[in-house]
PDB file of C-alpha atoms in Angstrom:
ATOM      1  CA  UNK A   1       0.003  -0.084  -0.088  1.00 47.00           C
ATOM      2  CA  UNK A   2       2.939   2.359   0.740  1.00 58.00           C
ATOM      3  CA  UNK A   3       6.171   2.945  -0.838  1.00 65.00           C
ATOM      4  CA  UNK A   4       9.555   2.163   1.219  1.00 70.00           C
ATOM      5  CA  UNK A   5       9.776   5.889   1.645  1.00 70.00           C
ATOM      6  CA  UNK A   6       6.297   5.934   3.331  1.00 68.00           C
ATOM      7  CA  UNK A   7       5.348   5.872   6.983  1.00 75.00           C
ATOM      8  CA  UNK A   8       5.510   2.613   8.871  1.00 74.00           C
ATOM      9  CA  UNK A   9       2.488   0.996  10.394  1.00 73.00           C
ATOM     10  CA  UNK A  10       3.557   1.986  13.823  1.00 75.00           C
ATOM     11  CA  UNK A  11       4.043   5.650  12.679  1.00 75.00           C
ATOM     12  CA  UNK A  12       0.388   5.524  11.122  1.00 75.00           C
ATOM     13  CA  UNK A  13      -0.944   4.286  14.485  1.00 74.00           C
ATOM     14  CA  UNK A  14       0.781   7.257  16.485  1.00 76.00           C
ATOM     15  CA  UNK A  15      -0.653   9.623  13.866  1.00 77.00           C
ATOM     16  CA  UNK A  16      -4.130   8.209  14.020  1.00 75.00           C
ATOM     17  CA  UNK A  17      -4.261   8.494  17.787  1.00 76.00           C
ATOM     18  CA  UNK A  18      -3.323  12.309  17.637  1.00 83.00           C
ATOM     19  CA  UNK A  19      -5.624  15.225  16.643  1.00 84.00           C
ATOM     20  CA  UNK A  20      -5.981  16.010  13.024  1.00 86.00           C
ATOM     21  CA  UNK A  21      -3.326  19.091  13.228  1.00 86.00           C
ATOM     22  CA  UNK A  22      -0.778  16.891  15.049  1.00 87.00           C
ATOM     23  CA  UNK A  23      -1.384  13.899  12.960  1.00 87.00           C
ATOM     24  CA  UNK A  24      -0.699  15.590   9.847  1.00 88.00           C
ATOM     25  CA  UNK A  25       2.374  17.544  11.368  1.00 87.00           C
ATOM     26  CA  UNK A  26       3.757  14.052  12.028  1.00 90.00           C
ATOM     27  CA  UNK A  27       2.758  12.494   8.642  1.00 88.00           C
ATOM     28  CA  UNK A  28       4.119  15.485   6.652  1.00 87.00           C
ATOM     29  CA  UNK A  29       7.681  14.273   5.768  1.00 90.00           C
ATOM     30  CA  UNK A  30       6.205  10.947   4.382  1.00 89.00           C
ATOM     31  CA  UNK A  31       2.758  12.017   3.055  1.00 87.00           C
ATOM     32  CA  UNK A  32       3.636  12.270  -0.609  1.00 84.00           C
ATOM     33  CA  UNK A  33       4.659   8.773  -0.582  1.00 85.00           C
ATOM     34  CA  UNK A  34       1.349   7.524   0.563  1.00 84.00           C
ATOM     35  CA  UNK A  35      -2.045   6.812  -1.337  1.00 81.00           C
ATOM     36  CA  UNK A  36      -3.508   9.893   0.765  1.00 81.00           C
ATOM     37  CA  UNK A  37      -2.154  12.313  -1.714  1.00 88.00           C
ATOM     38  CA  UNK A  38      -4.580  13.138  -4.667  1.00 92.00           C
ATOM     39  CA  UNK A  39      -3.462  11.006  -7.769  1.00 93.00           C
ATOM     40  CA  UNK A  40      -1.825  12.950 -10.793  1.00 95.00           C
ATOM     41  CA  UNK A  41      -4.664  11.924 -13.121  1.00 96.00           C
ATOM     42  CA  UNK A  42      -7.195  13.882 -10.889  1.00 96.00           C
ATOM     43  CA  UNK A  43      -5.113  16.734 -10.655  1.00 97.00           C
ATOM     44  CA  UNK A  44      -4.182  16.982 -14.472  1.00 97.00           C
ATOM     45  CA  UNK A  45      -7.908  16.624 -15.306  1.00 97.00           C
ATOM     46  CA  UNK A  46      -8.768  19.337 -12.872  1.00 97.00           C
ATOM     47  CA  UNK A  47      -6.209  21.637 -14.239  1.00 97.00           C
ATOM     48  CA  UNK A  48      -7.366  21.114 -17.795  1.00 97.00           C
ATOM     49  CA  UNK A  49     -10.921  21.988 -16.929  1.00 97.00           C
ATOM     50  CA  UNK A  50      -9.674  25.138 -15.128  1.00 97.00           C
ATOM     51  CA  UNK A  51      -7.762  26.227 -17.994  1.00 96.00           C
ATOM     52  CA  UNK A  52     -10.951  26.096 -20.252  1.00 95.00           C
ATOM     53  CA  UNK A  53     -12.948  28.137 -17.400  1.00 95.00           C
ATOM     54  CA  UNK A  54     -10.179  30.778 -16.896  1.00 90.00           C
ATOM     55  CA  UNK A  55      -8.296  32.702 -17.145  1.00 93.00           C
ATOM     56  CA  UNK A  56      -7.645  33.303 -13.287  1.00 97.00           C
ATOM     57  CA  UNK A  57      -5.386  35.792 -11.724  1.00 97.00           C
ATOM     58  CA  UNK A  58      -5.381  34.815  -7.842  1.00 98.00           C
ATOM     59  CA  UNK A  59      -6.299  31.261  -6.553  1.00 98.00           C
ATOM     60  CA  UNK A  60      -6.538  29.834  -3.044  1.00 98.00           C
ATOM     61  CA  UNK A  61      -6.027  26.131  -2.157  1.00 98.00           C
ATOM     62  CA  UNK A  62      -8.019  25.285   0.688  1.00 98.00           C
ATOM     63  CA  UNK A  63      -6.434  22.602   3.078  1.00 97.00           C
ATOM     64  CA  UNK A  64      -3.507  22.583   0.792  1.00 97.00           C
ATOM     65  CA  UNK A  65      -1.587  20.148   2.604  1.00 95.00           C
ATOM     66  CA  UNK A  66       1.839  19.569   0.903  1.00 95.00           C
ATOM     67  CA  UNK A  67       0.564  21.536  -2.137  1.00 95.00           C
ATOM     68  CA  UNK A  68      -0.988  19.270  -4.836  1.00 95.00           C
ATOM     69  CA  UNK A  69      -3.576  21.906  -5.554  1.00 96.00           C
ATOM     70  CA  UNK A  70      -1.190  24.608  -5.207  1.00 97.00           C
ATOM     71  CA  UNK A  71       0.654  22.970  -8.297  1.00 96.00           C
ATOM     72  CA  UNK A  72      -2.593  22.966 -10.239  1.00 97.00           C
ATOM     73  CA  UNK A  73      -3.276  26.695  -9.349  1.00 97.00           C
ATOM     74  CA  UNK A  74       0.355  27.644 -10.468  1.00 96.00           C
ATOM     75  CA  UNK A  75      -0.671  26.122 -13.963  1.00 95.00           C
ATOM     76  CA  UNK A  76      -3.742  28.321 -14.174  1.00 97.00           C
ATOM     77  CA  UNK A  77      -3.251  31.391 -12.332  1.00 97.00           C
ATOM     78  CA  UNK A  78      -1.392  34.407 -13.536  1.00 95.00           C
ATOM     79  CA  UNK A  79      -0.554  36.328 -10.409  1.00 95.00           C
ATOM     80  CA  UNK A  80      -0.740  35.077  -7.031  1.00 96.00           C
ATOM     81  CA  UNK A  81      -1.441  31.517  -5.369  1.00 97.00           C
ATOM     82  CA  UNK A  82      -1.979  30.931  -1.772  1.00 97.00           C
ATOM     83  CA  UNK A  83      -2.061  27.653   0.062  1.00 97.00           C
ATOM     84  CA  UNK A  84      -3.680  27.590   3.362  1.00 98.00           C
ATOM     85  CA  UNK A  85      -3.579  24.663   6.001  1.00 97.00           C
ATOM     86  CA  UNK A  86      -3.918  23.852   9.601  1.00 96.00           C
ATOM     87  CA  UNK A  87      -1.001  21.781   9.785  1.00 96.00           C
ATOM     88  CA  UNK A  88       2.329  23.626  10.016  1.00 96.00           C
ATOM     89  CA  UNK A  89       4.342  20.554   9.172  1.00 96.00           C
ATOM     90  CA  UNK A  90       2.555  19.925   5.904  1.00 95.00           C
ATOM     91  CA  UNK A  91       3.041  23.795   5.215  1.00 97.00           C
ATOM     92  CA  UNK A  92       6.755  23.331   5.553  1.00 96.00           C
ATOM     93  CA  UNK A  93       6.893  20.332   3.166  1.00 96.00           C
ATOM     94  CA  UNK A  94       4.938  22.415   0.428  1.00 95.00           C
ATOM     95  CA  UNK A  95       7.131  25.382   0.955  1.00 95.00           C
ATOM     96  CA  UNK A  96      10.228  23.408   0.639  1.00 94.00           C
ATOM     97  CA  UNK A  97       9.247  21.317  -2.456  1.00 91.00           C
ATOM     98  CA  UNK A  98       7.532  24.239  -4.402  1.00 90.00           C
ATOM     99  CA  UNK A  99       9.015  27.551  -3.045  1.00 85.00           C
ATOM    100  CA  UNK A 100       7.257  30.882  -3.307  1.00 81.00           C
ATOM    101  CA  UNK A 101       8.167  31.855  -7.029  1.00 72.00           C
ATOM    102  CA  UNK A 102       7.727  34.998  -8.715  1.00 72.00           C
ATOM    103  CA  UNK A 103       4.678  34.484 -11.461  1.00 76.00           C
ATOM    104  CA  UNK A 104       2.569  33.550  -9.807  1.00 92.00           C
ATOM    105  CA  UNK A 105       3.815  34.470  -6.477  1.00 93.00           C
ATOM    106  CA  UNK A 106       3.123  31.636  -4.065  1.00 96.00           C
ATOM    107  CA  UNK A 107       2.441  31.949  -0.396  1.00 96.00           C
ATOM    108  CA  UNK A 108       1.838  29.486   2.315  1.00 97.00           C
ATOM    109  CA  UNK A 109      -0.515  30.465   5.228  1.00 97.00           C
ATOM    110  CA  UNK A 110      -1.437  28.479   8.591  1.00 97.00           C
ATOM    111  CA  UNK A 111      -4.801  28.813   8.980  1.00 97.00           C
ATOM    112  CA  UNK A 112      -8.325  27.123   9.770  1.00 96.00           C
ATOM    113  CA  UNK A 113     -10.612  26.626   6.807  1.00 96.00           C
ATOM    114  CA  UNK A 114     -13.503  27.354   9.099  1.00 96.00           C
ATOM    115  CA  UNK A 115     -11.849  30.898   9.854  1.00 97.00           C
ATOM    116  CA  UNK A 116     -10.038  31.835   6.662  1.00 97.00           C
ATOM    117  CA  UNK A 117      -7.797  34.824   7.360  1.00 94.00           C
ATOM    118  CA  UNK A 118      -8.555  36.533   3.985  1.00 96.00           C
ATOM    119  CA  UNK A 119     -10.480  39.431   2.328  1.00 94.00           C
ATOM    120  CA  UNK A 120     -12.408  38.688  -0.732  1.00 97.00           C
ATOM    121  CA  UNK A 121      -9.212  38.560  -2.849  1.00 96.00           C
ATOM    122  CA  UNK A 122      -9.350  35.394  -5.195  1.00 98.00           C
ATOM    123  CA  UNK A 123     -11.233  34.514  -8.208  1.00 97.00           C
ATOM    124  CA  UNK A 124     -10.550  30.864  -7.815  1.00 98.00           C
ATOM    125  CA  UNK A 125     -10.238  28.631  -4.872  1.00 98.00           C
ATOM    126  CA  UNK A 126      -9.855  24.742  -5.017  1.00 98.00           C
ATOM    127  CA  UNK A 127      -9.645  21.836  -2.633  1.00 97.00           C
ATOM    128  CA  UNK A 128      -8.451  18.230  -2.964  1.00 96.00           C
ATOM    129  CA  UNK A 129      -9.434  15.590  -0.641  1.00 88.00           C
ATOM    130  CA  UNK A 130      -9.831  17.491   2.346  1.00 91.00           C
ATOM    131  CA  UNK A 131     -13.690  17.393   3.088  1.00 93.00           C
ATOM    132  CA  UNK A 132     -13.694  14.196   5.032  1.00 89.00           C
ATOM    133  CA  UNK A 133     -12.145  16.196   7.900  1.00 91.00           C
ATOM    134  CA  UNK A 134     -15.317  18.270   8.294  1.00 93.00           C
ATOM    135  CA  UNK A 135     -18.523  16.899   9.769  1.00 92.00           C
ATOM    136  CA  UNK A 136     -21.634  17.579   7.611  1.00 92.00           C
ATOM    137  CA  UNK A 137     -23.077  20.173   9.907  1.00 93.00           C
ATOM    138  CA  UNK A 138     -19.829  21.946   9.401  1.00 94.00           C
ATOM    139  CA  UNK A 139     -20.156  22.084   5.511  1.00 94.00           C
ATOM    140  CA  UNK A 140     -22.513  25.350   5.328  1.00 93.00           C
ATOM    141  CA  UNK A 141     -19.985  27.394   7.386  1.00 95.00           C
ATOM    142  CA  UNK A 142     -16.975  25.781   5.703  1.00 96.00           C
ATOM    143  CA  UNK A 143     -18.491  26.813   2.190  1.00 97.00           C
ATOM    144  CA  UNK A 144     -19.580  30.218   3.629  1.00 97.00           C
ATOM    145  CA  UNK A 145     -15.918  30.894   4.362  1.00 98.00           C
ATOM    146  CA  UNK A 146     -14.756  30.042   0.952  1.00 98.00           C
ATOM    147  CA  UNK A 147     -17.414  32.336  -0.571  1.00 98.00           C
ATOM    148  CA  UNK A 148     -16.407  35.108   1.668  1.00 98.00           C
ATOM    149  CA  UNK A 149     -12.709  35.074   0.225  1.00 98.00           C
ATOM    150  CA  UNK A 150     -13.871  35.036  -3.352  1.00 98.00           C
ATOM    151  CA  UNK A 151     -14.470  38.156  -5.374  1.00 98.00           C
ATOM    152  CA  UNK A 152     -17.992  38.564  -7.103  1.00 97.00           C
ATOM    153  CA  UNK A 153     -18.016  36.000  -9.965  1.00 97.00           C
ATOM    154  CA  UNK A 154     -15.272  33.855  -8.312  1.00 98.00           C
ATOM    155  CA  UNK A 155     -15.405  30.050  -8.462  1.00 98.00           C
ATOM    156  CA  UNK A 156     -14.834  27.208  -5.843  1.00 98.00           C
ATOM    157  CA  UNK A 157     -14.030  24.067  -7.634  1.00 98.00           C
ATOM    158  CA  UNK A 158     -13.240  20.598  -6.653  1.00 97.00           C
ATOM    159  CA  UNK A 159     -13.574  17.188  -7.785  1.00 96.00           C
ATOM    160  CA  UNK A 160     -16.109  14.647  -6.479  1.00 94.00           C
ATOM    161  CA  UNK A 161     -15.624  10.895  -7.258  1.00 91.00           C
ATOM    162  CA  UNK A 162     -18.841   8.860  -7.933  1.00 87.00           C
ATOM    163  CA  UNK A 163     -19.887   6.752  -4.921  1.00 84.00           C
ATOM    164  CA  UNK A 164     -18.555   3.295  -4.579  1.00 80.00           C
ATOM    165  CA  UNK A 165     -21.031   0.565  -6.032  1.00 83.00           C
ATOM    166  CA  UNK A 166     -22.955  -1.090  -3.091  1.00 85.00           C
ATOM    167  CA  UNK A 167     -21.475  -4.453  -2.292  1.00 85.00           C
ATOM    168  CA  UNK A 168     -18.008  -3.810  -3.971  1.00 86.00           C
ATOM    169  CA  UNK A 169     -14.791  -4.234  -2.264  1.00 87.00           C
ATOM    170  CA  UNK A 170     -14.433  -0.497  -1.914  1.00 80.00           C
ATOM    171  CA  UNK A 171     -17.960  -0.056  -0.598  1.00 81.00           C
ATOM    172  CA  UNK A 172     -17.232  -2.243   2.345  1.00 85.00           C
ATOM    173  CA  UNK A 173     -13.678  -0.735   2.662  1.00 85.00           C
ATOM    174  CA  UNK A 174     -15.244   2.579   3.257  1.00 82.00           C
ATOM    175  CA  UNK A 175     -17.702   1.329   5.570  1.00 87.00           C
ATOM    176  CA  UNK A 176     -15.085  -0.463   7.627  1.00 88.00           C
ATOM    177  CA  UNK A 177     -12.830   2.904   7.668  1.00 83.00           C
ATOM    178  CA  UNK A 178     -15.728   4.957   8.831  1.00 86.00           C
ATOM    179  CA  UNK A 179     -16.533   2.464  11.533  1.00 88.00           C
ATOM    180  CA  UNK A 180     -13.198   2.322  12.712  1.00 88.00           C
ATOM    181  CA  UNK A 181     -12.894   5.931  13.010  1.00 86.00           C
ATOM    182  CA  UNK A 182     -16.261   6.360  14.839  1.00 90.00           C
ATOM    183  CA  UNK A 183     -14.906   3.665  17.250  1.00 91.00           C
ATOM    184  CA  UNK A 184     -11.571   5.427  17.757  1.00 87.00           C
ATOM    185  CA  UNK A 185     -13.380   8.706  18.512  1.00 87.00           C
ATOM    186  CA  UNK A 186     -15.777   7.236  20.848  1.00 91.00           C
ATOM    187  CA  UNK A 187     -13.063   5.913  23.033  1.00 89.00           C
ATOM    188  CA  UNK A 188     -10.199   8.268  22.522  1.00 87.00           C
ATOM    189  CA  UNK A 189      -9.305  11.931  22.728  1.00 89.00           C
ATOM    190  CA  UNK A 190      -8.521  14.259  20.968  1.00 89.00           C
ATOM    191  CA  UNK A 191     -10.841  13.215  18.172  1.00 87.00           C
ATOM    192  CA  UNK A 192      -9.553  12.618  14.379  1.00 86.00           C
ATOM    193  CA  UNK A 193     -12.212  13.654  12.194  1.00 86.00           C
ATOM    194  CA  UNK A 194     -11.953  11.569   8.767  1.00 85.00           C
ATOM    195  CA  UNK A 195     -15.280  10.324   7.401  1.00 86.00           C
ATOM    196  CA  UNK A 196     -15.031  10.271   3.687  1.00 82.00           C
ATOM    197  CA  UNK A 197     -18.327   8.162   3.049  1.00 81.00           C
ATOM    198  CA  UNK A 198     -20.838  10.907   3.956  1.00 78.00           C
ATOM    199  CA  UNK A 199     -19.420  13.406   1.281  1.00 83.00           C
ATOM    200  CA  UNK A 200     -22.020  12.837  -1.177  1.00 87.00           C
ATOM    201  CA  UNK A 201     -22.688  14.944  -4.154  1.00 89.00           C
ATOM    202  CA  UNK A 202     -26.612  15.808  -3.327  1.00 90.00           C
ATOM    203  CA  UNK A 203     -25.709  16.767   0.242  1.00 91.00           C
ATOM    204  CA  UNK A 204     -22.867  18.840  -0.959  1.00 94.00           C
ATOM    205  CA  UNK A 205     -24.745  20.695  -3.537  1.00 95.00           C
ATOM    206  CA  UNK A 206     -27.344  21.645  -1.082  1.00 95.00           C
ATOM    207  CA  UNK A 207     -24.815  22.912   1.346  1.00 95.00           C
ATOM    208  CA  UNK A 208     -23.086  24.916  -1.471  1.00 97.00           C
ATOM    209  CA  UNK A 209     -26.493  26.592  -2.361  1.00 96.00           C
ATOM    210  CA  UNK A 210     -27.098  27.326   1.201  1.00 95.00           C
ATOM    211  CA  UNK A 211     -24.026  29.012   1.460  1.00 95.00           C
ATOM    212  CA  UNK A 212     -24.890  31.319  -1.654  1.00 96.00           C
ATOM    213  CA  UNK A 213     -23.301  29.509  -4.449  1.00 98.00           C
ATOM    214  CA  UNK A 214     -24.858  28.739  -7.820  1.00 98.00           C
ATOM    215  CA  UNK A 215     -23.533  25.228  -8.673  1.00 98.00           C
ATOM    216  CA  UNK A 216     -22.638  23.504 -11.856  1.00 97.00           C
ATOM    217  CA  UNK A 217     -21.142  20.257 -12.775  1.00 96.00           C
ATOM    218  CA  UNK A 218     -18.445  19.249 -15.240  1.00 96.00           C
ATOM    219  CA  UNK A 219     -17.767  15.602 -16.310  1.00 96.00           C
ATOM    220  CA  UNK A 220     -13.889  14.797 -16.027  1.00 96.00           C
ATOM    221  CA  UNK A 221     -13.942  12.204 -19.052  1.00 94.00           C
ATOM    222  CA  UNK A 222     -10.110  11.528 -18.647  1.00 94.00           C
ATOM    223  CA  UNK A 223     -10.954   9.730 -15.502  1.00 95.00           C
ATOM    224  CA  UNK A 224     -13.261   7.371 -17.261  1.00 95.00           C
ATOM    225  CA  UNK A 225     -17.056   6.186 -16.826  1.00 93.00           C
ATOM    226  CA  UNK A 226     -18.971   3.780 -14.758  1.00 90.00           C
ATOM    227  CA  UNK A 227     -20.728   0.685 -16.190  1.00 89.00           C
ATOM    228  CA  UNK A 228     -23.794   2.869 -16.678  1.00 90.00           C
ATOM    229  CA  UNK A 229     -21.970   5.514 -18.701  1.00 91.00           C
ATOM    230  CA  UNK A 230     -21.969   8.184 -16.066  1.00 92.00           C
ATOM    231  CA  UNK A 231     -18.740   9.854 -14.996  1.00 94.00           C
ATOM    232  CA  UNK A 232     -16.499   8.287 -12.509  1.00 93.00           C
ATOM    233  CA  UNK A 233     -15.353  11.864 -11.417  1.00 95.00           C
ATOM    234  CA  UNK A 234     -17.281  15.094 -11.619  1.00 95.00           C
ATOM    235  CA  UNK A 235     -15.847  18.585 -11.120  1.00 96.00           C
ATOM    236  CA  UNK A 236     -18.041  20.503  -8.923  1.00 97.00           C
ATOM    237  CA  UNK A 237     -18.045  24.567 -10.032  1.00 98.00           C
ATOM    238  CA  UNK A 238     -19.486  26.691  -7.383  1.00 98.00           C
ATOM    239  CA  UNK A 239     -19.810  30.340  -8.528  1.00 98.00           C
ATOM    240  CA  UNK A 240     -20.383  33.321  -6.275  1.00 97.00           C
ATOM    241  CA  UNK A 241     -22.734  35.823  -7.714  1.00 89.00           C
TER     242      UNK A 241
END
């Protein structure tokens, strides 16, 4: 499952018994060698779709981790790219790998996505693989924060993978992982929120609309289709009016 450069099982166990912030601080040096990093195919497909939606000047990667989304934004934004994350360790790895650059200028900011420390200064925000760290009841507030840092007409864009087919190996894996996390959080503190199974398109779209976004969808055909012909992955494009 992991490369030789990735974390050991013992290291993962220590991280899993920490808070989200501390866990990612510990994981940061080896994070890019784990399956948790967004796959290049998803990043490339998103970048291609954003290029067609642009041009953009200023971009924000929400919960940027080690900077996978920052790399995407640097392909499509002309002036400024900012990565924000709660983990200082993840930011340090991203900064060391990608630097700060000149055009677009790249900045790394420690902050909580539920209280973003920015004025409405961006015309594009993205996020990759972070939403499992927020409970469904937090989505409207989280999305309202993102809307608040976008200029009028700005877009919040992120990929959503089609749900696993009921009864498939992935379906049961997600159920097992979700169950394990709930047991862990019932008996151990501090909590480590990582529930990816509830993040479904219908509920997400409704929360975005409650936060004041107009929501559209774009298929990412590069990532294939399901047996019924529907896309395996869609891009949510939420626009601030």
